[in-house]
Amino acid sequence: MLPSLPVLGASACGALVVFAMRRWPWLRLPAIAVLFACWASLHALHRMAARLPSVWEGTDMVLTGRVADLPRRRGADVSFLFQPLPRAGEPRLRGPVRLTWYRAHETPAPCETWRFSARLRRPRGVVNPGGNDAERVALMKNIVATGYVRASAESTRVASGHCVDGWRDAIGQRMDGMLGERGARVLKALAIGDTRGLDAADWDVARATGTSHLIAISGFHVGVAAGGGVLVARGLYLLLPWLATRLPRRIAQAVLAWGVACAYGMLAGMGLPTVRTLLMVAVLVIAAATRRRAGGLSLLALALMAVLVVDPLAVLSAGFWLSFAGVAFLMACTAPAAGGWRGWLAALLRTQAVMSLALLPMSLWLFGSASLVSFAANLVAAPLVSFMVIPLTLVGCVCLPVAELASLPLRAALWIVERLWDMLAPMAAWPAAQLALPDAGPLPTLFATAGAAWVFAPRGVPLRGFALLCFLPLLCPPRVAPAHGAFRAWVLDVGQGLAVVLRTRTHTLVYDTGPGFGAGHDAGAGIVLPSVTALGIAPVDVLVVSHGDNDHAGGARAVQRRYPSARVWAGEPGRLPLPSAACAGAPPWSWDGVRFRFIPVPPPVSGKIKANDRSCVLAVEGQGGRLLLTGDIGAAAEARMAAGDLVSPLPTVTTLAHHGSRHSSSAAWLRKVRPAFTVAGAGWRNRFGHPHPLVIDRHAAIGAQVYDTARSGAVRIDVPSHGPPQVSREWRRPHGRYWRE
């Protein structure tokens, strides 16, 4: 939560806490909490110091290292985690880097050693309302730099190698050959944590039905594997009773369970839920070996402390909170099943109810959405996956050296998964399958979580039904709408592209949707829609796509798919993959005292009009100011625009045409428009050099400041009904989190 880290204070505070614990024993528990905070600060300081030095950013460097994890190919491009090795004459990096190899002629295999010529930069991501925080993830995973492989003769394979990731990849390839890449995609995710075969549609189904925790290997799956180790141990002792004279069965089955769980955890990629379960199993093994009793919340607390000692920055992960909170709720709110099938069914229903309701507030806070059909979906999916699909898949993986033995359990598991998916896909398409709410903040989330615990409290706790009222602040967060005649706009941080969300009192307009990234991923689904949800301004009434270039229209399909009733205007309707009307000649309209009109851009007298100059130029005029959304128009198009359409008595704000290209925002055009300030949608250290220094100088000459989303993150512009327009918030500045730069 700190905006900056205490460089010397962490160590001094830790020493002071140790002294306080010895001097005043009654301060022991608060002192331990402070000590863990100091420990986390020291870890964060170390990882921030390990990042790529700023002077090395943007320079080509030769690196020799090992390919870690499982490389992911998207079309012609490959991204992978690369662990540099110390070599004489090469830069010494203090952690792994995330590399992308564009138009790669081959896919590096896990464990291979390669030499690359790469261009790196410090971890940096886009910052938006409701968006993911890539810099936080990089800190959590200790990624010290990101970059791309340069086209060079230096890109060569040095040596092959063997490691766990190589075994995972080999198992995945065998499963692909046996079941087909499409058929094996879910089984690979369950067996080895390989989610590369899952596309955006698969994840949409999993999120909408609340079954993502089943696809990503959960702690319960590791527990099932450990249970398999227990069964193997019992079988050995039944076949060889004399083993009991050498080692008690209880200790043997605990050790074998731990070994099987560790093997499965390594193949699964050692995610946080896996590590948590392994630590809990380790506590049970130690308890069995020392003939002590362990269980309940104390077991979970020991696992929690172990995680925080080894890696205190795990708290930056959403999985940390969901994993430990889910298990804690299950332990605290579920009772042992009564005898008979009725007792078993009642326990199953209560368990699913606890998980569905108790984790709902946390899911809304962390992801902005939660599934409303998760109870019904998991009631069927959780037992099938945990007790049938997982055991069959693991047995098949063990038998892979003999294809005939592996085929039967793997195909049986595939058949169950396909039937399960046939059930989940229609459920995900239900109109109310997924709940998306505005960001309410941490306090309403804590209040609602406490209410969930109250609901499932033991009988005798008073007013349990009234606990549902604790959800109201989360479901109905306060929102201040613009006044009549006023409006508010957010220029989103989409990298090298443009996306603007505009809100009047009761209507929402989206102008451009940012770029598409390939393989079904785009800024519309990943940035625009989460921002609209987090800001509480859904639904979208009008979508304007200035022209057909990818950096403006890449996310249009995702926005239109979410809000099919939205009216779509476009500068180049023929280039869009969705029905739209031409903005040229479109009539003006008004919302809540705010007037919208497209400013015509006359074509040249001779010659072909450029695609950029076909951009829709939208003027939004409220009582207190005007906003011009300019797309990618160039200086020639600016010169052809009528002066009467550009000059206005209202204070004007603009987006920077063509992201700040030196061939746009001419001095003559700026003298007519006279913007009070301008916002550029540009990527950090983009290869075009946008916004160009000449353009910034032209704005400075008329007294206009230029904001850049690469440095500011998303920018919120308020145009009140009385008073001049102003920038009321920059999502990156001031630094709200110490890992952002």
XYZ file of C-alpha atoms in Angstrom:
741
model
C 0.000 0.000 0.000
C 3.000 2.319 0.296
C 3.675 4.842 -2.504
C 7.406 4.389 -1.853
C 9.520 1.930 0.079
C 11.467 2.802 3.247
C 15.065 2.206 2.197
C 16.610 2.289 5.682
C 13.446 2.212 7.759
C 12.671 -1.456 7.078
C 15.840 -2.766 8.714
C 15.710 -0.273 11.581
C 12.035 -1.059 12.188
C 12.762 -4.791 12.241
C 15.489 -4.339 14.862
C 13.197 -2.132 16.941
C 10.417 -4.722 16.791
C 12.707 -7.506 18.007
C 13.745 -5.301 20.931
C 10.085 -4.516 21.716
C 9.168 -8.211 21.748
C 11.845 -8.894 24.341
C 11.130 -5.783 26.422
C 7.306 -5.858 26.400
C 5.914 -9.382 25.804
C 2.334 -8.091 25.567
C 3.331 -6.430 22.259
C 4.344 -9.754 20.756
C 1.502 -10.253 18.274
C 1.466 -6.664 16.900
C 5.257 -6.801 16.776
C 5.164 -9.981 14.678
C 2.820 -8.274 12.198
C 5.184 -5.293 11.938
C 8.132 -7.648 11.543
C 6.470 -9.332 8.584
C 5.826 -5.901 7.042
C 9.525 -5.097 7.374
C 10.384 -8.465 5.843
C 8.086 -7.731 2.890
C 9.646 -4.283 2.442
C 13.140 -5.763 2.309
C 12.020 -8.275 -0.345
C 10.412 -5.501 -2.381
C 13.525 -3.322 -2.120
C 15.672 -6.193 -3.340
C 13.436 -6.940 -6.319
C 13.054 -3.307 -7.346
C 16.850 -2.907 -7.194
C 17.241 -6.011 -9.390
C 15.338 -4.453 -12.288
C 17.119 -3.500 -15.487
C 19.183 -0.314 -15.015
C 17.517 2.622 -16.754
C 20.644 3.417 -18.791
C 20.343 0.024 -20.514
C 16.781 0.627 -21.729
C 16.400 0.770 -25.492
C 19.895 -0.552 -26.222
C 20.695 -3.792 -28.034
C 22.484 -6.346 -25.906
C 23.589 -9.926 -26.402
C 22.295 -12.345 -23.765
C 22.973 -16.028 -23.239
C 20.512 -17.889 -21.085
C 18.055 -20.713 -20.591
C 14.449 -20.848 -21.745
C 12.246 -21.224 -18.672
C 8.605 -22.243 -18.369
C 6.613 -23.151 -21.519
C 7.029 -20.802 -24.530
C 3.745 -19.520 -25.942
C 3.244 -19.055 -29.702
C 0.639 -16.614 -31.014
C 0.555 -16.708 -34.767
C 4.076 -16.008 -35.984
C 5.264 -14.633 -32.627
C 6.655 -16.486 -29.616
C 6.849 -15.185 -26.039
C 8.813 -16.919 -23.304
C 10.586 -16.466 -20.003
C 14.353 -16.237 -20.381
C 16.829 -16.728 -17.533
C 20.156 -15.026 -18.457
C 23.338 -16.833 -17.465
C 26.516 -15.045 -16.371
C 28.867 -14.782 -19.342
C 32.007 -12.737 -19.792
C 31.402 -9.648 -21.908
C 27.593 -9.814 -21.538
C 25.388 -7.649 -19.286
C 24.729 -9.244 -15.933
C 21.017 -9.304 -15.138
C 19.704 -10.240 -11.704
C 16.579 -12.140 -12.699
C 14.499 -13.545 -15.560
C 13.269 -11.446 -18.472
C 10.110 -11.798 -20.543
C 11.022 -11.871 -24.262
C 8.917 -11.813 -27.417
C 10.350 -13.102 -30.674
C 8.393 -11.553 -33.532
C 8.095 -13.631 -36.695
C 10.139 -16.385 -35.082
C 11.366 -19.026 -37.512
C 11.226 -21.650 -34.730
C 9.903 -22.022 -31.201
C 12.583 -22.330 -28.495
C 12.020 -25.426 -26.386
C 12.035 -25.382 -22.575
C 15.453 -25.912 -20.948
C 17.342 -24.987 -24.134
C 20.201 -22.497 -23.922
C 20.064 -19.706 -26.501
C 22.030 -16.615 -27.371
C 19.883 -13.645 -28.413
C 20.385 -10.059 -29.413
C 17.592 -8.359 -27.496
C 16.306 -4.892 -26.741
C 15.009 -4.591 -23.171
C 13.200 -2.151 -20.937
C 12.139 -2.085 -17.313
C 8.777 -3.784 -16.614
C 5.995 -1.425 -17.568
C 2.327 -1.844 -18.394
C -0.781 0.171 -19.055
C -2.632 1.649 -16.063
C -6.399 2.049 -16.288
C -9.488 1.936 -14.077
C -10.392 -1.695 -13.534
C -7.396 -2.945 -15.490
C -4.640 -5.434 -14.760
C -1.394 -4.181 -13.248
C 1.442 -5.725 -15.269
C 4.121 -4.032 -13.171
C 2.731 -5.568 -9.982
C 2.758 -9.010 -11.628
C 6.358 -8.480 -12.767
C 7.389 -7.600 -9.215
C 5.588 -10.630 -7.814
C 7.310 -12.962 -10.324
C 10.670 -11.162 -10.020
C 10.785 -10.350 -13.745
C 13.512 -7.723 -14.084
C 12.911 -6.673 -17.712
C 10.748 -7.195 -20.773
C 11.740 -6.867 -24.396
C 11.976 -8.468 -27.791
C 14.488 -10.436 -29.818
C 16.245 -8.426 -32.508
C 16.734 -9.827 -35.990
C 20.397 -10.786 -35.804
C 22.820 -13.579 -36.500
C 23.385 -13.702 -32.748
C 20.052 -15.546 -32.298
C 21.306 -19.110 -32.144
C 20.673 -22.213 -30.072
C 23.681 -22.954 -27.885
C 22.704 -26.222 -26.207
C 19.793 -28.444 -25.269
C 18.997 -29.337 -21.701
C 16.802 -31.275 -19.313
C 14.536 -29.856 -16.634
C 11.028 -30.162 -15.238
C 9.613 -27.775 -17.836
C 11.061 -30.010 -20.551
C 9.241 -33.000 -19.072
C 6.038 -30.978 -18.938
C 6.416 -30.028 -22.590
C 7.134 -33.622 -23.601
C 4.030 -34.862 -21.768
C 1.955 -32.182 -23.473
C 3.250 -33.185 -26.904
C 2.461 -36.835 -26.252
C -1.060 -35.903 -25.196
C -1.481 -33.736 -28.321
C -0.412 -36.634 -30.510
C -2.815 -38.997 -28.794
C -5.898 -36.746 -28.415
C -5.285 -33.850 -30.815
C -4.329 -30.317 -29.782
C -7.940 -29.195 -29.442
C -9.036 -32.240 -27.495
C -6.067 -32.257 -25.126
C -6.196 -28.556 -24.213
C -8.146 -28.964 -20.948
C -6.424 -32.195 -19.890
C -3.009 -30.561 -20.358
C -4.102 -27.702 -18.131
C -5.208 -30.160 -15.449
C -2.187 -32.461 -15.677
C 0.789 -30.140 -16.233
C -0.601 -26.625 -15.867
C -0.209 -26.008 -19.620
C -2.918 -23.490 -20.570
C -1.424 -22.556 -23.945
C -4.103 -24.478 -25.842
C -6.988 -22.611 -24.179
C -8.260 -19.715 -26.269
C -10.175 -16.603 -25.207
C -13.528 -18.357 -25.720
C -12.518 -21.178 -23.354
C -11.548 -18.710 -20.634
C -14.778 -16.766 -21.167
C -16.772 -19.940 -20.512
C -14.693 -20.737 -17.420
C -15.025 -17.221 -15.981
C -18.741 -16.960 -16.708
C -19.422 -20.273 -14.948
C -16.957 -19.785 -12.090
C -14.925 -22.876 -13.010
C -11.569 -21.197 -13.707
C -10.206 -22.675 -10.476
C -10.795 -26.152 -11.897
C -8.904 -25.483 -15.123
C -6.012 -23.832 -13.319
C -4.629 -26.497 -11.024
C -6.055 -25.916 -7.566
C -4.906 -27.081 -4.198
C -7.647 -29.690 -4.093
C -6.181 -31.351 -7.186
C -2.852 -31.652 -5.392
C -4.739 -33.130 -2.449
C -6.266 -35.726 -4.776
C -2.772 -36.616 -5.994
C -1.602 -36.921 -2.376
C -4.582 -39.177 -1.700
C -3.388 -41.369 -4.545
C -0.055 -41.687 -2.776
C -1.864 -42.791 0.380
C -3.760 -45.474 -1.564
C -0.527 -46.739 -3.136
C 1.074 -46.983 0.312
C -1.905 -48.905 1.697
C -1.778 -51.257 -1.270
C 1.913 -51.945 -0.687
C 1.314 -52.712 2.977
C -1.531 -55.078 2.076
C 0.679 -56.920 -0.392
C 3.809 -56.819 1.792
C 2.720 -56.873 5.450
C 6.316 -57.268 6.659
C 6.923 -53.607 5.724
C 5.114 -52.657 8.938
C 8.020 -54.142 10.920
C 10.395 -51.729 9.211
C 8.299 -48.545 9.091
C 4.833 -47.750 10.495
C 2.229 -47.506 7.771
C 1.021 -44.084 8.894
C 4.463 -42.556 8.398
C 5.019 -44.365 5.098
C 1.755 -43.254 3.560
C 2.341 -39.661 4.714
C 5.804 -39.592 3.128
C 4.576 -41.213 -0.094
C 1.649 -38.780 -0.258
C 4.095 -35.899 0.098
C 6.324 -37.325 -2.647
C 3.432 -37.814 -5.087
C 2.067 -34.335 -4.294
C 5.502 -32.775 -4.876
C 5.907 -34.588 -8.196
C 2.484 -33.407 -9.328
C 3.168 -29.878 -8.069
C 6.410 -29.701 -10.062
C 4.656 -30.893 -13.211
C 1.879 -28.378 -12.553
C 4.298 -25.437 -12.494
C 4.266 -24.792 -8.709
C 1.535 -22.150 -8.680
C 0.528 -20.506 -5.411
C -2.454 -22.845 -4.646
C -0.140 -25.779 -5.337
C 2.556 -24.446 -3.011
C -0.027 -23.771 -0.300
C -1.310 -27.345 -0.460
C 2.209 -28.784 -0.507
C 3.038 -26.825 2.629
C -0.100 -28.096 4.335
C 0.733 -31.667 3.332
C 4.279 -31.112 4.631
C 2.882 -30.105 8.021
C 0.791 -33.278 8.064
C 3.844 -35.371 7.146
C 5.890 -33.814 9.942
C 3.021 -34.354 12.363
C 2.740 -38.009 11.322
C 6.488 -38.559 11.603
C 6.599 -36.996 15.073
C 3.293 -38.573 16.109
C 1.554 -35.273 16.661
C -1.923 -34.159 15.717
C -2.341 -31.363 13.133
C -5.383 -30.027 11.399
C -7.981 -27.308 11.115
C -7.222 -23.604 10.950
C -3.865 -24.055 12.690
C -2.724 -26.148 9.729
C -3.789 -23.394 7.337
C -2.089 -20.762 9.507
C 1.211 -22.668 9.435
C 1.026 -22.889 5.636
C 0.231 -19.173 5.463
C 3.216 -18.282 7.634
C 5.498 -20.498 5.573
C 4.419 -18.757 2.347
C 4.943 -15.312 3.867
C 8.379 -16.227 5.190
C 9.601 -17.632 1.871
C 7.880 -15.084 -0.393
C 6.093 -12.212 1.375
C 5.303 -10.580 -1.976
C 2.872 -13.402 -2.702
C 0.254 -11.058 -1.236
C 0.406 -9.174 -4.565
C -1.304 -12.152 -6.207
C -5.071 -12.471 -6.436
C -4.609 -16.219 -6.093
C -3.080 -15.737 -2.632
C -6.241 -14.145 -1.247
C -8.678 -16.434 -3.027
C -6.726 -19.562 -2.147
C -6.290 -18.975 1.567
C -9.653 -17.257 2.039
C -11.473 -20.088 0.285
C -9.893 -22.778 2.429
C -10.427 -20.720 5.595
C -14.124 -20.297 4.816
C -14.490 -24.019 4.119
C -12.843 -24.922 7.415
C -14.779 -22.379 9.458
C -18.213 -22.628 7.859
C -18.659 -26.290 6.997
C -19.433 -29.095 9.416
C -18.592 -32.798 9.089
C -21.042 -34.654 6.883
C -23.729 -36.677 8.600
C -24.157 -40.343 7.812
C -25.800 -41.593 4.622
C -26.184 -40.096 1.204
C -28.417 -37.298 2.497
C -25.661 -36.094 4.825
C -23.103 -36.282 2.020
C -25.392 -34.336 -0.335
C -26.105 -31.695 2.310
C -22.368 -31.245 2.938
C -21.741 -30.896 -0.802
C -24.469 -28.281 -1.197
C -23.220 -26.296 1.792
C -19.621 -26.419 0.561
C -20.569 -25.066 -2.854
C -22.801 -22.419 -1.279
C -19.953 -21.276 0.981
C -17.484 -21.019 -1.904
C -19.963 -19.267 -4.215
C -21.122 -16.625 -1.729
C -18.043 -16.156 0.456
C -15.659 -15.490 -2.432
C -18.129 -13.332 -4.371
C -17.020 -9.992 -2.797
C -13.341 -10.772 -3.259
C -13.858 -11.846 -6.882
C -15.710 -8.620 -7.649
C -12.938 -6.544 -6.072
C -10.044 -8.398 -7.733
C -11.530 -9.053 -11.179
C -14.486 -6.685 -11.508
C -16.875 -9.556 -12.175
C -18.122 -12.793 -10.667
C -20.215 -15.718 -11.811
C -23.815 -16.023 -10.655
C -24.125 -19.583 -11.945
C -20.984 -20.862 -10.201
C -23.039 -22.692 -7.568
C -24.885 -24.800 -10.138
C -21.860 -25.205 -12.416
C -19.454 -26.277 -9.674
C -22.029 -28.562 -8.098
C -21.550 -30.798 -11.140
C -18.105 -29.800 -12.389
C -16.124 -29.897 -9.131
C -16.865 -33.552 -8.228
C -16.447 -34.720 -11.825
C -13.105 -32.982 -12.320
C -11.688 -33.728 -8.879
C -12.737 -37.360 -8.483
C -12.869 -38.604 -12.083
C -11.044 -36.396 -14.593
C -7.967 -35.682 -12.450
C -7.336 -39.330 -11.390
C -7.885 -40.619 -14.941
C -5.607 -37.940 -16.397
C -2.804 -38.580 -13.899
C -3.017 -42.342 -14.450
C -2.850 -41.734 -18.192
C 0.219 -39.501 -17.799
C 1.986 -42.161 -15.726
C 1.224 -44.721 -18.434
C 2.312 -42.499 -21.357
C 5.467 -44.569 -22.074
C 3.069 -47.346 -23.087
C 0.616 -45.666 -25.462
C -1.918 -48.505 -25.334
C -2.177 -48.279 -21.540
C -2.409 -44.470 -21.513
C -5.035 -44.240 -24.247
C -7.939 -45.683 -22.263
C -7.832 -43.416 -19.143
C -6.972 -40.298 -21.182
C -9.808 -40.856 -23.654
C -12.214 -41.547 -20.797
C -11.152 -38.285 -19.141
C -11.518 -36.457 -22.472
C -15.043 -37.815 -22.933
C -16.065 -36.567 -19.474
C -14.525 -33.124 -20.114
C -16.297 -32.790 -23.472
C -19.680 -33.657 -21.940
C -18.953 -31.227 -19.105
C -18.053 -28.479 -21.567
C -21.267 -29.136 -23.485
C -23.074 -28.279 -20.251
C -20.936 -25.254 -19.261
C -20.937 -23.463 -22.634
C -24.734 -22.868 -22.712
C -24.668 -21.801 -19.055
C -22.015 -19.197 -19.855
C -24.321 -17.740 -22.514
C -27.190 -17.137 -20.076
C -28.008 -13.386 -19.852
C -27.371 -13.178 -16.089
C -24.508 -15.681 -15.909
C -21.904 -13.089 -14.958
C -22.203 -10.155 -12.585
C -20.076 -7.096 -13.364
C -20.107 -4.208 -10.902
C -18.292 -0.873 -10.519
C -15.196 -0.812 -8.366
C -16.375 -0.254 -4.786
C -12.987 -0.338 -3.044
C -11.555 -2.494 -0.237
C -13.805 -1.390 2.653
C -17.127 -2.517 1.078
C -15.356 -5.726 0.056
C -14.320 -6.419 3.656
C -17.805 -5.537 4.876
C -19.443 -7.933 2.399
C -16.949 -10.705 3.223
C -17.768 -10.305 6.912
C -21.438 -10.549 5.964
C -20.773 -13.812 4.124
C -19.110 -15.233 7.235
C -22.113 -14.073 9.246
C -24.517 -15.879 6.886
C -22.734 -19.198 7.367
C -22.150 -18.791 11.097
C -23.306 -21.686 13.321
C -26.912 -21.887 14.420
C -27.631 -19.691 17.376
C -25.820 -16.640 15.984
C -28.555 -13.989 15.867
C -29.908 -12.215 12.764
C -28.040 -14.325 10.229
C -30.537 -13.413 7.512
C -29.787 -9.720 7.947
C -26.127 -10.406 7.074
C -27.048 -10.149 3.391
C -27.526 -6.408 3.943
C -23.735 -6.201 4.263
C -23.567 -6.751 0.496
C -25.453 -3.531 -0.315
C -22.398 -1.183 -0.264
C -20.655 -3.566 -2.649
C -23.618 -3.950 -5.001
C -24.600 -0.259 -4.985
C -21.405 1.828 -4.720
C -21.875 5.623 -4.717
C -21.351 7.334 -8.056
C -21.401 11.068 -8.850
C -22.839 11.608 -12.330
C -22.033 14.738 -14.362
C -24.547 17.555 -14.079
C -26.867 18.549 -16.910
C -24.767 20.188 -19.615
C -21.524 18.688 -18.262
C -19.595 15.599 -19.308
C -16.576 13.538 -18.333
C -14.049 11.743 -20.557
C -11.364 9.148 -19.912
C -8.499 8.829 -22.410
C -7.473 5.256 -21.691
C -3.930 3.948 -21.654
C -3.923 1.357 -24.460
C -0.286 1.658 -25.495
C 0.281 2.870 -29.050
C -3.341 3.513 -29.934
C -6.408 5.461 -28.895
C -9.490 4.696 -26.822
C -11.704 7.336 -25.219
C -14.736 6.726 -23.006
C -17.125 9.651 -22.558
C -20.006 9.993 -20.118
C -22.824 12.511 -19.900
C -25.356 12.302 -17.101
C -27.174 9.231 -18.477
C -25.343 8.153 -21.644
C -21.976 6.628 -22.586
C -19.981 6.927 -25.808
C -16.803 5.082 -26.767
C -14.509 6.687 -29.335
C -11.984 4.173 -30.717
C -11.123 0.929 -28.978
C -7.348 0.549 -29.031
C -5.316 -2.118 -30.826
C -5.828 -5.815 -31.378
C -2.945 -8.017 -30.262
C -3.618 -11.261 -32.105
C -4.776 -14.709 -30.946
C -8.157 -13.292 -29.925
C -6.779 -10.634 -27.543
C -7.467 -6.923 -27.940
C -7.704 -3.695 -25.976
C -11.483 -3.651 -26.317
C -11.947 -6.768 -24.187
C -8.883 -6.251 -22.000
C -9.030 -2.480 -21.315
C -12.124 -0.672 -22.623
C -14.795 -3.037 -21.278
C -13.193 -3.479 -17.812
C -12.871 0.318 -17.570
C -16.521 0.860 -18.484
C -17.523 -1.666 -15.831
C -15.193 -0.342 -13.121
C -16.355 3.242 -13.694
C -20.013 2.200 -13.444
C -21.022 3.812 -16.744
C -22.376 0.805 -18.648
C -24.034 0.265 -21.079
C -22.405 1.848 -24.138
C -24.932 3.741 -26.259
C -22.737 4.830 -29.183
C -19.469 3.425 -30.534
C -17.400 5.601 -32.864
C -14.451 4.044 -34.701
C -12.494 6.887 -36.260
C -11.001 4.761 -39.063
C -9.972 1.190 -39.814
C -6.361 1.081 -38.593
C -5.702 -1.621 -35.993
C -4.515 0.777 -33.272
C -7.951 2.438 -33.312
C -10.325 -0.350 -34.402
C -8.681 -3.489 -32.974
C -11.075 -3.805 -30.029
C -14.272 -2.696 -31.788
C -15.646 -6.209 -32.233
C -15.348 -6.974 -28.500
C -17.179 -3.769 -27.504
C -19.927 -4.326 -30.073
C -20.325 -7.954 -28.974
C -20.824 -6.895 -25.342
C -23.240 -4.066 -26.251
C -24.979 -5.129 -29.476
C -27.605 -2.378 -29.224
C -24.992 0.399 -29.430
C -25.122 2.587 -32.547
C -21.848 2.274 -34.511
C -20.357 5.127 -36.574
C -17.109 4.742 -38.503
C -14.849 6.724 -40.810
C -14.191 3.631 -42.928
C -17.158 1.269 -42.542
C -15.823 -1.077 -45.203
C -12.692 -1.860 -43.181
C -14.511 -2.844 -40.005
C -15.506 -6.446 -39.196
C -18.919 -5.270 -37.935
C -21.908 -3.376 -39.376
C -21.513 0.391 -39.115
C -22.685 3.641 -40.649
C -20.428 6.318 -42.132
C -19.888 9.263 -39.819
C -19.536 11.638 -42.805
C -22.830 13.528 -43.076
C -24.268 11.983 -39.905
C -26.741 14.285 -38.110
C -25.802 15.866 -34.767
C -27.502 14.774 -31.560
C -27.796 15.870 -27.939
C -27.592 14.003 -24.619
C -28.353 15.638 -21.280
C -27.590 19.145 -22.537
C -24.376 18.066 -24.338
C -24.219 18.388 -28.147
C -22.391 15.906 -30.393
C -21.529 16.546 -34.045
C -19.081 15.175 -36.585
C -16.922 17.896 -38.139
C -16.571 17.314 -41.897
C -13.108 16.767 -43.340
C -13.349 17.746 -47.049
C -11.546 15.447 -49.495
C -8.594 16.809 -51.498
C -9.293 18.467 -54.831
C -7.187 15.880 -56.604
C -5.571 12.632 -55.605
C -6.633 9.832 -53.337
C -7.627 10.572 -49.753
C -5.449 8.870 -47.165
C -6.953 6.393 -44.713
C -5.877 8.522 -41.754
C -7.646 11.556 -43.213
C -10.925 9.608 -43.309
C -10.985 9.703 -39.514
C -14.198 10.782 -37.827
C -13.574 14.106 -36.050
C -16.114 14.348 -33.242
C -16.871 17.600 -31.407
C -18.493 17.278 -27.971
C -19.809 20.613 -26.687
C -21.094 21.122 -23.148
C -22.031 24.297 -21.344
C -18.535 24.804 -19.942
C -16.212 23.502 -22.671
C -15.585 21.503 -25.822
C -13.707 18.278 -26.554
C -12.360 17.483 -30.039
C -11.628 13.831 -30.799
C -9.398 13.910 -33.857
C -8.397 10.338 -34.769
C -5.366 10.250 -37.075
C -5.956 13.264 -39.317
C -2.821 14.843 -40.787
C -1.792 18.405 -41.520
C -3.307 18.298 -45.057
C -6.721 17.312 -43.679
C -6.442 19.947 -40.967
C -5.836 22.613 -43.603
C -8.997 21.601 -45.506
C -11.271 21.863 -42.466
C -13.474 24.956 -42.295
C -12.338 27.584 -39.804
C -15.916 27.989 -38.548
C -15.915 24.362 -37.414
C -12.676 24.767 -35.502
C -13.011 28.159 -33.819
C -15.200 28.163 -30.706
C -15.795 30.547 -27.804
C -15.790 27.530 -25.480
C -12.546 26.392 -23.806
C -11.334 23.458 -25.904
C -9.570 20.201 -25.121
C -8.327 17.854 -27.862
C -6.793 14.451 -28.314
C -3.468 14.666 -30.100
C -3.999 13.810 -33.764
C -2.127 10.707 -34.946
C -0.670 10.198 -31.431
C 1.582 13.249 -31.826
C 3.067 12.679 -35.278
C 5.057 15.661 -36.506
C 2.901 15.618 -39.647
C -0.234 16.491 -37.611
C -1.286 19.303 -35.252
C 0.037 22.043 -37.521
C 0.672 25.495 -36.082
C -2.142 27.012 -38.201
C -4.663 24.414 -36.973
C -3.627 24.958 -33.357
C -4.054 28.739 -33.708
C -7.664 28.177 -34.789
C -8.560 25.555 -32.180
C -6.597 27.115 -29.283
C -6.688 24.000 -27.026
C -6.285 24.588 -23.301
C -4.535 21.215 -23.082
C -4.167 18.080 -25.188
C -3.947 14.351 -24.422
C -1.852 11.978 -26.534
C -2.559 8.243 -26.745
C 0.926 6.789 -27.225
C 2.942 3.781 -26.110
C 5.909 3.942 -23.738
C 9.178 4.259 -25.697
C 7.294 3.614 -28.948
C 9.376 3.240 -32.081
C 7.709 6.225 -33.798
C 8.869 8.720 -31.194
C 5.298 9.896 -30.505
C 4.492 12.496 -29.368
C 7.142 14.283 -31.420
C 9.072 17.101 -29.692
C 8.095 19.503 -32.506
C 4.417 18.905 -31.733
C 4.967 19.500 -28.024
C 6.789 22.749 -28.888
C 3.884 23.887 -31.086
C 1.491 23.397 -28.198
C 3.843 25.147 -25.794
C 3.934 28.128 -28.161
C 0.192 28.700 -27.630
C 0.331 27.869 -23.918
C -1.177 24.375 -24.133
C 0.121 21.469 -22.045
C 0.411 17.981 -23.563
C -0.503 14.946 -21.432
C 0.813 11.578 -22.556
C -0.889 8.317 -21.538
C 2.500 6.569 -21.613
C 3.577 8.746 -18.672
C 0.218 9.579 -17.118
C -1.669 6.327 -17.578
C -5.376 6.854 -18.177
C -6.344 10.531 -18.022
C -9.698 11.747 -16.750
C -11.009 15.039 -18.150
C -13.873 16.854 -16.444
C -15.830 19.433 -18.423
C -18.237 20.943 -15.851
C -21.310 22.969 -16.697
C -19.679 26.003 -15.072
C -15.929 26.483 -15.153
C -13.101 25.463 -17.500
C -12.183 21.870 -18.429
C -9.546 20.281 -16.264
C -7.573 17.061 -15.829
C -8.900 15.696 -12.552
C -6.880 12.477 -12.364
C -3.921 10.662 -13.908
C -3.904 6.959 -13.105
C -0.110 6.633 -13.079
C 0.733 9.943 -11.410
C 1.242 10.616 -8.606
C 2.755 7.229 -7.810
C 0.122 5.380 -5.815
C 2.129 2.157 -5.689
C 5.851 1.766 -5.207
C 6.242 -0.671 -8.130
C 4.976 1.849 -10.707
C 7.384 4.185 -12.428
